């Protein structure tokens, strides 16, 4: 198994664009930590062989996502990491990532006021930070309803880079009112901190978000696809000129700094998702936990796993490979399509792909199907046209 993802379903406040599962009430935080630890213990049998020996793979990554994992105390994070080590075989020097918000990273730790939060994180094994900057401009942060301000965004990176080498930061483009020049300034500011990884996403409007309501009531302009596409092309050009490798549609990393956790998803490796709304994949089936904190807690207390499962059909597995492959530098291997799915699938893929090849949105090199520079921004839409319907 490649890794364990732990979903921490708490945030200080709701970002206007976010539709991930979380609660702004911290009342059940300690109860949730205990329940997550219990789920970790309950599921260890999933990766043990019949004779009781450990499976032939190890935990290579541990990823705290959310929500906002940085709202947890150091002791809570340590407790969860220790629980994994006690119940699973963990590889030497695993990648342990914590998603964090800048406002949580500008304070000294509670336990030791003379010690920075970064030193505390390092002391419990966290070796990678993913920091949700989103923008260095105050007006953008207010529009998104982020919990931090521009000063905190810069201050936390100034401090974090003193203690961590492996840092990723998030930026959002396509924000209404954001000019190309302003977007370039955002990227330049991010680059000035010397971080080796940047994740960047187009602002999207999900149905049940505050942002969607703001647009419907005329309080906010809707994001424009053409602006997002311009920003995307600027992003690719600027980061690649600075030595970043565009290894996945939304991710750029210096050599040896790709996210091991996320790369495992895209390469189809097995992983376990722990906590409310978390997803898991074992190679043939997917499961997902209930996206409700109270029901999750109740189920765990009753020693029941609060999840649903589906076995993936051959067409499902083909479609997932097309989607993930086209998003990455590894592309879609035509040899793998033929070996795993057969000649009929290969013929279908080549037929469907030809119109995109003719339009210079896709190309084939060394039997690998990939998007062109022009086609990258359109990858998801292209992939859907290559799918096989069940």
XYZ file of N, CA, C and O in Angstrom, residues 212-390:
716
model
N -21.283 30.322 -4.908
C -22.341 30.114 -5.886
C -23.537 31.017 -5.593
O -24.120 31.620 -6.494
N -23.870 31.129 -4.319
C -24.995 31.994 -3.924
C -24.665 33.466 -4.191
O -25.529 34.237 -4.617
N -23.404 33.846 -3.946
C -22.988 35.229 -4.198
C -23.124 35.585 -5.674
O -23.529 36.690 -6.033
N -22.788 34.627 -6.533
C -22.888 34.865 -7.974
C -24.355 34.948 -8.388
O -24.752 35.823 -9.170
N -25.173 34.065 -7.856
C -26.604 34.052 -8.204
C -27.316 35.326 -7.759
O -28.266 35.768 -8.410
N -26.862 35.917 -6.664
C -27.499 37.143 -6.148
C -26.823 38.411 -6.662
O -27.165 39.515 -6.239
N -25.859 38.253 -7.547
C -25.201 39.399 -8.148
C -24.176 40.093 -7.279
O -23.720 41.200 -7.601
N -23.761 39.454 -6.188
C -22.762 40.053 -5.294
C -21.337 39.799 -5.766
O -20.384 40.378 -5.245
N -21.204 38.922 -6.742
C -19.878 38.576 -7.246
C -19.982 38.190 -8.709
O -20.963 37.582 -9.145
N -18.968 38.554 -9.443
C -18.897 38.184 -10.854
C -18.475 36.719 -10.977
O -17.650 36.231 -10.201
N -19.031 36.007 -11.923
C -18.657 34.602 -12.128
C -17.276 34.515 -12.771
O -16.925 35.344 -13.617
N -16.456 33.519 -12.375
C -15.157 33.326 -13.023
C -15.346 33.044 -14.512
O -16.337 32.419 -14.918
N -14.392 33.494 -15.326
C -14.468 33.298 -16.769
C -13.410 32.285 -17.220
O -12.242 32.393 -16.852
N -13.851 31.313 -18.030
C -12.945 30.262 -18.493
C -11.759 30.821 -19.267
O -10.632 30.332 -19.139
N -12.017 31.855 -20.081
C -10.928 32.395 -20.900
C -9.853 33.060 -20.039
O -8.663 33.016 -20.354
N -10.277 33.678 -18.918
C -9.314 34.281 -17.989
C -8.508 33.185 -17.309
O -7.281 33.273 -17.195
N -9.187 32.142 -16.855
C -8.499 31.023 -16.205
C -7.492 30.384 -17.149
O -6.383 30.028 -16.732
N -7.851 30.254 -18.416
C -6.934 29.641 -19.374
C -5.700 30.519 -19.591
O -4.581 30.015 -19.672
N -5.899 31.821 -19.671
C -4.751 32.738 -19.791
C -3.840 32.624 -18.579
O -2.614 32.558 -18.711
N -4.439 32.606 -17.394
C -3.657 32.491 -16.162
C -2.895 31.170 -16.121
O -1.740 31.113 -15.681
N -3.531 30.107 -16.583
C -2.891 28.788 -16.608
C -1.656 28.804 -17.501
O -0.593 28.301 -17.115
N -1.775 29.380 -18.673
C -0.636 29.420 -19.605
C 0.505 30.261 -19.033
O 1.682 29.921 -19.185
N 0.171 31.360 -18.354
C 1.183 32.190 -17.696
C 1.885 31.387 -16.610
O 3.113 31.412 -16.477
N 1.095 30.659 -15.833
C 1.629 29.834 -14.749
C 2.622 28.808 -15.275
O 3.741 28.677 -14.747
N 2.232 28.077 -16.295
C 3.097 27.045 -16.859
C 4.403 27.644 -17.361
O 5.492 27.151 -17.065
N 4.296 28.739 -18.107
C 5.490 29.370 -18.678
C 6.437 29.873 -17.590
O 7.651 29.632 -17.644
N 5.897 30.546 -16.582
C 6.745 31.123 -15.538
C 7.410 30.046 -14.678
O 8.600 30.133 -14.363
N 6.657 29.033 -14.309
C 7.232 28.003 -13.434
C 8.225 27.115 -14.179
O 9.275 26.759 -13.637
N 7.906 26.757 -15.404
C 8.855 25.928 -16.164
C 10.149 26.688 -16.432
O 11.236 26.087 -16.453
N 10.066 28.017 -16.591
C 11.282 28.814 -16.818
C 12.179 28.848 -15.585
O 13.363 29.159 -15.670
N 11.597 28.503 -14.416
C 12.345 28.490 -13.151
C 12.718 27.070 -12.718
O 13.108 26.848 -11.571
N 12.613 26.131 -13.644
C 13.066 24.771 -13.342
C 12.033 23.861 -12.731
O 12.354 22.736 -12.319
N 10.767 24.310 -12.675
C 9.714 23.439 -12.161
C 9.254 22.487 -13.261
O 9.162 22.870 -14.425
N 8.949 21.265 -12.882
C 8.436 20.271 -13.808
C 6.920 20.197 -13.645
O 6.411 20.010 -12.543
N 6.215 20.363 -14.741
C 4.739 20.343 -14.711
C 4.310 18.877 -14.766
O 3.899 18.369 -15.796
N 4.356 18.197 -13.614
C 4.185 16.748 -13.610
C 2.738 16.293 -13.499
O 2.423 15.124 -13.717
N 1.837 17.202 -13.147
C 0.401 16.909 -13.130
C -0.314 18.203 -13.413
O 0.222 19.277 -13.151
N -1.527 18.119 -13.935
C -2.225 19.310 -14.419
C -2.137 20.492 -13.463
O -1.892 21.627 -13.884
N -2.310 20.260 -12.160
C -2.332 21.343 -11.179
C -1.086 21.406 -10.313
O -1.040 22.183 -9.358
N -0.064 20.600 -10.646
C 1.093 20.488 -9.753
C 2.415 20.659 -10.470
O 2.638 20.085 -11.545
N 3.291 21.433 -9.831
C 4.605 21.750 -10.371
C 5.644 21.502 -9.287
O 5.501 21.995 -8.164
N 6.662 20.732 -9.598
C 7.675 20.452 -8.589
C 9.069 20.470 -9.162
O 9.290 20.124 -10.333
N 10.033 20.885 -8.345
C 11.425 20.733 -8.723
C 11.750 19.231 -8.704
O 11.044 18.436 -8.066
N 12.819 18.858 -9.348
C 13.214 17.445 -9.381
C 13.380 16.921 -7.954
O 13.942 17.594 -7.097
N 12.846 15.731 -7.709
C 12.873 15.061 -6.390
C 11.916 15.679 -5.375
O 11.964 15.329 -4.194
N 11.037 16.582 -5.816
C 10.081 17.198 -4.889
C 8.622 17.008 -5.324
O 7.745 17.729 -4.864
N 8.371 16.038 -6.190
C 6.987 15.722 -6.518
C 6.320 15.190 -5.248
O 6.961 14.554 -4.416
N 5.032 15.431 -5.100
C 4.289 14.872 -3.963
C 4.182 13.361 -4.141
O 3.554 12.881 -5.081
N 4.792 12.602 -3.242
C 4.720 11.141 -3.325
C 3.303 10.659 -3.061
O 2.837 9.700 -3.674
N 2.622 11.328 -2.142
C 1.251 10.948 -1.815
C 0.342 11.116 -3.027
O -0.362 10.185 -3.435
N 0.350 12.282 -3.628
C -0.548 12.540 -4.754
C -0.139 11.765 -5.998
O -0.990 11.316 -6.767
N 1.154 11.591 -6.205
C 1.622 10.822 -7.361
C 1.110 9.389 -7.289
O 0.808 8.770 -8.318
N 1.005 8.854 -6.076
C 0.493 7.490 -5.904
C -0.939 7.384 -6.393
O -1.334 6.393 -7.018
N -1.761 8.422 -6.134
C -3.143 8.416 -6.625
C -3.146 8.333 -8.155
O -3.855 7.535 -8.756
N -2.361 9.195 -8.773
C -2.371 9.291 -10.229
C -1.789 8.060 -10.904
O -2.120 7.766 -12.043
N -0.912 7.346 -10.200
C -0.295 6.148 -10.766
C -1.070 4.884 -10.406
O -0.637 3.776 -10.708
N -2.210 5.048 -9.743
C -3.070 3.910 -9.464
C -2.624 3.009 -8.339
O -3.012 1.838 -8.271
N -1.812 3.523 -7.409
C -1.374 2.708 -6.286
C -2.486 2.626 -5.231
O -3.387 3.444 -5.183
N -2.375 1.628 -4.355
C -3.371 1.453 -3.298
C -3.165 2.487 -2.193
O -2.034 2.857 -1.892
N -4.266 2.927 -1.594
C -4.165 3.841 -0.462
C -5.390 3.678 0.430
O -6.435 3.172 0.004
N -5.256 4.107 1.659
C -6.336 4.024 2.626
C -6.712 5.417 3.083
O -5.845 6.216 3.444
N -8.013 5.728 3.069
C -8.497 7.012 3.555
C -9.195 6.837 4.883
O -10.112 6.018 5.016
N -8.759 7.593 5.878
C -9.278 7.509 7.243
C -9.986 8.814 7.593
O -9.508 9.900 7.270
N -11.120 8.718 8.295
C -11.847 9.912 8.723
C -13.082 10.159 7.880
O -13.260 9.556 6.808
N -13.963 11.045 8.324
C -15.200 11.334 7.594
C -14.931 11.777 6.159
O -14.064 12.617 5.921
N -15.642 11.196 5.203
C -15.598 11.514 3.762
C -14.355 11.007 3.047
O -14.246 11.161 1.833
N -13.421 10.387 3.748
C -12.179 9.932 3.121
C -12.428 8.736 2.205
O -13.253 7.875 2.493
N -11.685 8.681 1.101
C -11.810 7.612 0.110
C -10.606 6.671 0.174
O -9.502 7.086 0.531
N -10.845 5.406 -0.210
C -9.790 4.394 -0.236
C -9.842 3.638 -1.562
O -10.876 3.581 -2.223
N -8.696 3.027 -1.908
C -8.608 2.259 -3.156
C -7.662 1.088 -2.938
O -6.544 1.272 -2.435
N -8.115 -0.133 -3.276
C -7.275 -1.309 -3.055
C -6.839 -1.996 -4.337
O -6.342 -3.122 -4.331
N -7.039 -1.321 -5.460
C -6.625 -1.890 -6.740
C -7.782 -2.417 -7.559
O -7.728 -2.433 -8.796
N -8.849 -2.860 -6.893
C -10.014 -3.389 -7.605
C -11.320 -2.735 -7.167
O -12.324 -2.803 -7.863
N -11.299 -2.102 -6.007
C -12.525 -1.467 -5.510
C -12.215 -0.152 -4.825
O -11.074 0.086 -4.397
N -13.229 0.684 -4.722
C -13.129 1.948 -4.006
C -14.130 1.936 -2.866
O -15.213 1.364 -2.965
N -13.763 2.591 -1.781
C -14.697 2.759 -0.669
C -14.594 4.194 -0.178
O -13.584 4.867 -0.404
N -15.648 4.655 0.475
C -15.644 6.025 0.977
C -16.424 6.072 2.279
O -17.461 5.431 2.437
N -15.892 6.833 3.216
C -16.538 6.994 4.516
C -17.665 8.019 4.434
O -17.630 8.935 3.610
N -18.605 7.884 5.328
C -19.740 8.802 5.367
C -19.264 10.229 5.653
O -18.373 10.451 6.470
N -19.832 11.194 4.946
C -19.445 12.603 5.096
C -20.350 13.291 6.108
O -21.058 14.261 5.796
N -20.334 12.770 7.321
C -21.141 13.330 8.407
C -20.419 13.024 9.712
O -20.245 11.846 10.066
N -19.973 14.051 10.426
C -19.164 13.835 11.621
C -19.890 13.022 12.691
O -19.331 12.091 13.273
N -21.140 13.366 12.978
C -21.877 12.691 14.038
C -22.112 11.222 13.712
O -21.932 10.336 14.568
N -22.497 10.937 12.462
C -22.750 9.556 12.069
C -21.454 8.754 12.007
O -21.432 7.563 12.327
N -20.379 9.412 11.593
C -19.068 8.755 11.590
C -18.679 8.351 13.014
O -18.282 7.204 13.271
N -18.790 9.289 13.952
C -18.430 9.016 15.346
C -19.286 7.894 15.926
O -18.776 6.996 16.604
N -20.572 7.927 15.656
C -21.489 6.913 16.171
C -21.107 5.528 15.643
O -21.088 4.537 16.391
N -20.804 5.456 14.359
C -20.458 4.179 13.751
C -19.169 3.604 14.334
O -19.099 2.416 14.665
N -18.159 4.438 14.479
C -16.889 3.977 15.030
C -17.071 3.514 16.478
O -16.513 2.491 16.909
N -17.862 4.252 17.239
C -18.127 3.862 18.629
C -18.807 2.495 18.712
O -18.630 1.755 19.679
N -19.573 2.155 17.669
C -20.257 0.859 17.622
C -19.406 -0.207 16.936
O -19.895 -1.293 16.613
N -18.130 0.121 16.693
C -17.189 -0.808 16.065
C -17.607 -1.207 14.648
O -17.347 -2.328 14.194
N -18.226 -0.258 13.949
C -18.621 -0.477 12.564
C -17.882 0.515 11.669
O -17.776 1.701 12.010
N -17.415 0.046 10.548
C -16.771 0.959 9.595
C -17.853 1.714 8.832
O -18.724 1.090 8.208
N -17.817 3.042 8.864
C -18.893 3.850 8.265
C -18.671 4.105 6.784
O -18.622 5.243 6.331
N -18.529 3.019 5.997
C -18.197 3.249 4.598
C -19.070 2.458 3.642
O -19.748 1.506 4.017
N -19.028 2.894 2.392
C -19.657 2.182 1.285
C -18.559 1.774 0.320
O -17.486 2.384 0.288
N -18.845 0.726 -0.482
C -17.818 0.216 -1.381
C -18.409 -0.105 -2.748
O -19.573 -0.476 -2.862
N -17.590 0.077 -3.769
C -17.980 -0.348 -5.108
C -16.813 -1.057 -5.770
O -15.654 -0.657 -5.597
N -17.101 -2.142 -6.467
C -16.075 -2.840 -7.238
C -16.025 -2.218 -8.620
O -17.069 -2.055 -9.280
N -14.843 -1.850 -9.059
C -14.700 -1.167 -10.342
C -14.790 -2.155 -11.493
O -14.152 -3.210 -11.478
N -15.589 -1.803 -12.476
C -15.665 -2.625 -13.687
C -14.430 -2.380 -14.544
O -13.635 -1.466 -14.287
N -14.276 -3.175 -15.568
C -13.148 -2.987 -16.492
C -13.221 -1.602 -17.128
O -12.200 -0.910 -17.257
N -14.428 -1.191 -17.491
C -14.597 0.137 -18.088
C -14.263 1.239 -17.092
O -13.650 2.256 -17.460
N -14.641 1.056 -15.823
C -14.309 2.040 -14.783
C -12.801 2.205 -14.673
O -12.290 3.328 -14.583
N -12.090 1.079 -14.643
C -10.633 1.120 -14.489
C -9.975 1.755 -15.714
O -9.010 2.516 -15.592
N -10.488 1.467 -16.885
C -9.990 2.094 -18.107
C -10.199 3.607 -18.045
O -9.274 4.395 -18.299
N -11.418 4.031 -17.687
C -11.731 5.458 -17.638
C -10.857 6.187 -16.623
O -10.397 7.315 -16.876
N -10.628 5.564 -15.475
C -9.785 6.201 -14.453
C -8.355 6.349 -14.948
O -7.699 7.356 -14.691
N -7.867 5.335 -15.643
C -6.500 5.418 -16.162
C -6.385 6.526 -17.206
O -5.400 7.277 -17.224
N -7.395 6.655 -18.060
C -7.392 7.736 -19.057
C -7.370 9.093 -18.354
O -6.573 9.980 -18.697
N -8.239 9.263 -17.364
C -8.342 10.548 -16.655
C -7.039 10.911 -15.956
O -6.515 12.018 -16.116
N -6.506 9.977 -15.173
C -5.286 10.280 -14.414
C -4.063 10.349 -15.321
O -3.194 11.199 -15.136
N -4.008 9.468 -16.305
C -2.841 9.451 -17.195
C -2.680 10.736 -17.978
O -1.575 11.280 -18.072
N -3.777 11.240 -18.532
C -3.696 12.464 -19.337
C -3.328 13.682 -18.505
O -2.797 14.660 -19.027
N -3.618 13.631 -17.207
C -3.308 14.768 -16.335
C -1.823 14.833 -15.954
O -1.373 15.831 -15.388
N -1.066 13.764 -16.208
C 0.311 13.692 -15.726
C 1.338 13.638 -16.855
O 1.002 13.365 -18.013
N 2.592 13.834 -16.490
C 3.672 13.737 -17.469
C 3.884 12.303 -17.932
O 4.541 12.065 -18.947
N 3.304 11.348 -17.216
C 3.481 9.944 -17.594
C 2.528 9.527 -18.705
O 2.737 8.505 -19.348
N 1.484 10.305 -18.946
C 0.583 10.052 -20.049
C -0.141 8.720 -19.968
O -0.184 8.061 -18.925
N -0.719 8.316 -21.094
C -1.455 7.056 -21.200
C -0.663 6.114 -22.099
O -0.450 6.400 -23.278
N -0.234 5.003 -21.543
C 0.552 4.029 -22.292
C -0.364 3.181 -23.168
O -1.255 2.495 -22.659
N -0.143 3.224 -24.478
C -0.947 2.412 -25.387
C -0.665 0.931 -25.172
O -1.570 0.091 -25.298
N 0.576 0.608 -24.820
C 0.921 -0.797 -24.533
C 0.147 -1.288 -23.308
O -0.328 -2.425 -23.279
N 0.038 -0.428 -22.293
C -0.692 -0.829 -21.091
C -2.173 -1.003 -21.390
O -2.809 -1.929 -20.876
N -2.731 -0.135 -22.224
C -4.142 -0.267 -22.600
C -4.372 -1.628 -23.260
O -5.322 -2.354 -22.923
N -3.488 -1.999 -24.175
C -3.646 -3.274 -24.877
C -3.459 -4.455 -23.935
O -4.220 -5.432 -23.963
N -2.453 -4.372 -23.047
C -2.159 -5.482 -22.139
C -3.253 -5.681 -21.101
O -3.680 -6.810 -20.845
N -3.701 -4.578 -20.484
C -4.674 -4.682 -19.392
C -6.123 -4.751 -19.850
O -6.959 -5.371 -19.183
N -6.422 -4.125 -20.997
C -7.825 -4.020 -21.400
C -8.144 -4.672 -22.748
O -9.304 -4.916 -23.051
N -7.118 -4.927 -23.547
C -7.333 -5.619 -24.802
C -7.373 -4.723 -26.030
O -7.427 -3.500 -25.944
N -7.334 -5.364 -27.196
C -7.259 -4.661 -28.473
C -8.482 -3.798 -28.741
O -8.385 -2.719 -29.318
N -9.660 -4.266 -28.299
C -10.890 -3.498 -28.544
C -10.820 -2.126 -27.880
O -11.201 -1.111 -28.478
N -10.306 -2.094 -26.629
C -10.159 -0.822 -25.921
C -9.129 0.066 -26.620
O -9.323 1.278 -26.743
N -8.037 -0.536 -27.061
C -6.997 0.238 -27.744
C -7.529 0.849 -29.030
O -7.282 2.026 -29.316
N -8.261 0.051 -29.811
C -8.834 0.561 -31.064
C -9.786 1.722 -30.780
O -9.788 2.736 -31.500
N -10.597 1.573 -29.747
C -11.553 2.625 -29.381
C -10.812 3.905 -28.980
O -11.163 5.003 -29.428
N -9.774 3.763 -28.150
C -9.013 4.927 -27.703
C -8.379 5.650 -28.878
O -8.460 6.884 -28.983
N -7.760 4.897 -29.773
C -7.083 5.528 -30.912
C -8.076 6.236 -31.828
O -7.793 7.323 -32.346
N -9.248 5.636 -32.000
C -10.271 6.257 -32.836
C -10.777 7.557 -32.211
O -10.890 8.588 -32.884
N -11.065 7.517 -30.887
C -11.579 8.698 -30.190
C -10.530 9.803 -30.091
O -10.860 10.988 -30.096
N -9.271 9.408 -29.964
C -8.198 10.386 -29.773
C -7.809 11.103 -31.056
O -7.235 12.198 -31.014
N -8.121 10.505 -32.200
C -7.609 11.026 -33.460
C -8.030 12.469 -33.727
O -7.219 13.288 -34.188
N -9.281 12.821 -33.401
C -9.739 14.190 -33.658
C -8.964 15.202 -32.810
O -8.707 16.328 -33.242
N -8.559 14.788 -31.606
C -7.787 15.682 -30.743
C -6.334 15.764 -31.211
O -5.687 16.799 -31.054
N -5.858 14.674 -31.796
C -4.509 14.691 -32.385
C -4.503 15.617 -33.597
O -3.584 16.426 -33.784
N -5.560 15.529 -34.410
C -5.666 16.388 -35.598
C -5.742 17.864 -35.207
O -5.213 18.731 -35.923
N -6.377 18.144 -34.067
C -6.512 19.528 -33.590
C -5.311 19.972 -32.752
O -5.328 21.064 -32.172
N -4.299 19.113 -32.693
C -3.058 19.403 -31.948
C -3.302 19.644 -30.452
O -2.666 20.499 -29.824
N -4.238 18.875 -29.904
C -4.497 18.909 -28.471
C -3.904 17.689 -27.775
O -3.634 17.707 -26.574
N -3.701 16.623 -28.536
C -3.038 15.411 -28.050
C -1.950 15.019 -29.040
O -1.984 15.405 -30.212
N -0.972 14.247 -28.576
C 0.037 13.684 -29.465
C 0.501 12.347 -28.901
O 0.312 12.047 -27.710
N 1.079 11.520 -29.765
C 1.607 10.216 -29.348
C 3.111 10.220 -29.550
O 3.606 10.559 -30.631
N 3.827 9.859 -28.488
C 5.293 9.793 -28.545
C 5.748 8.545 -27.795
O 5.393 8.349 -26.635
N 6.492 7.690 -28.480
C 6.958 6.423 -27.891
C 5.798 5.606 -27.326
O 5.887 5.032 -26.235
N 4.696 5.571 -28.075
C 3.488 4.821 -27.685
C 2.848 5.349 -26.399
O 2.155 4.611 -25.688
N 3.078 6.632 -26.104
C 2.454 7.282 -24.953
C 1.585 8.421 -25.469
O 2.062 9.280 -26.221
N 0.317 8.423 -25.062
C -0.616 9.484 -25.451
C -0.581 10.586 -24.400
O -0.777 10.335 -23.208
N -0.321 11.825 -24.848
C -0.205 12.953 -23.930
C -0.899 14.186 -24.512
O -1.049 14.294 -25.735
N -1.267 15.137 -23.645
C -1.796 16.400 -24.154
C -0.656 17.311 -24.606
O 0.431 17.283 -24.024
N -0.907 18.102 -25.630
C 0.057 19.121 -26.028
C -0.019 20.270 -25.028
O -0.881 20.292 -24.146
N 0.864 21.235 -25.185
C 0.819 22.409 -24.307
C -0.532 23.094 -24.429
O -1.133 23.526 -23.438
N -1.046 23.162 -25.642
C -2.358 23.781 -25.897
C -3.483 22.951 -25.279
O -4.486 23.491 -24.817
N -3.302 21.643 -25.232
C -4.365 20.761 -24.757
C -4.402 20.563 -23.257
O -5.400 20.057 -22.720
N -3.341 20.940 -22.542
C -3.271 20.654 -21.105
C -4.442 21.236 -20.321
O -5.022 20.575 -19.470
N -4.786 22.483 -20.575
C -5.854 23.126 -19.815
C -7.197 22.445 -20.064
O -8.101 22.519 -19.242
N -7.316 21.760 -21.210
C -8.578 21.125 -21.597
C -8.592 19.639 -21.288
O -9.493 18.908 -21.733
N -7.617 19.176 -20.512
C -7.420 17.744 -20.297
C -8.668 17.014 -19.815
O -9.017 15.952 -20.337
N -9.347 17.549 -18.811
C -10.495 16.836 -18.245
C -11.603 16.647 -19.274
O -12.225 15.585 -19.351
N -11.859 17.673 -20.056
C -12.878 17.573 -21.084
C -12.489 16.597 -22.181
O -13.330 15.819 -22.668
N -11.222 16.609 -22.567
C -10.735 15.664 -23.572
C -10.879 14.241 -23.070
O -11.339 13.348 -23.777
N -10.479 14.021 -21.810
C -10.528 12.675 -21.231
C -11.956 12.118 -21.278
O -12.169 10.942 -21.597
N -12.941 12.968 -20.985
C -14.328 12.493 -20.953
C -14.781 11.992 -22.316
O -15.625 11.092 -22.423
N -14.199 12.535 -23.389
C -14.540 12.087 -24.737
C -13.845 10.769 -25.098
O -14.171 10.160 -26.121
N -12.884 10.370 -24.288
C -12.174 9.104 -24.518
C -12.715 7.976 -23.651
O -12.291 6.831 -23.792
N -13.648 8.316 -22.754
C -14.212 7.311 -21.850
C -15.068 6.292 -22.597
O -15.648 6.594 -23.642
N -15.165 5.124 -21.991
C -16.119 4.100 -22.443
C -17.260 4.078 -21.438
O -17.033 3.996 -20.230
N -18.491 4.171 -21.918
C -19.655 4.163 -21.032
C -19.984 2.736 -20.632
O -19.943 1.818 -21.455
N -20.289 2.557 -19.336
C -20.662 1.228 -18.837
C -22.011 0.797 -19.417
O -22.897 1.594 -19.592
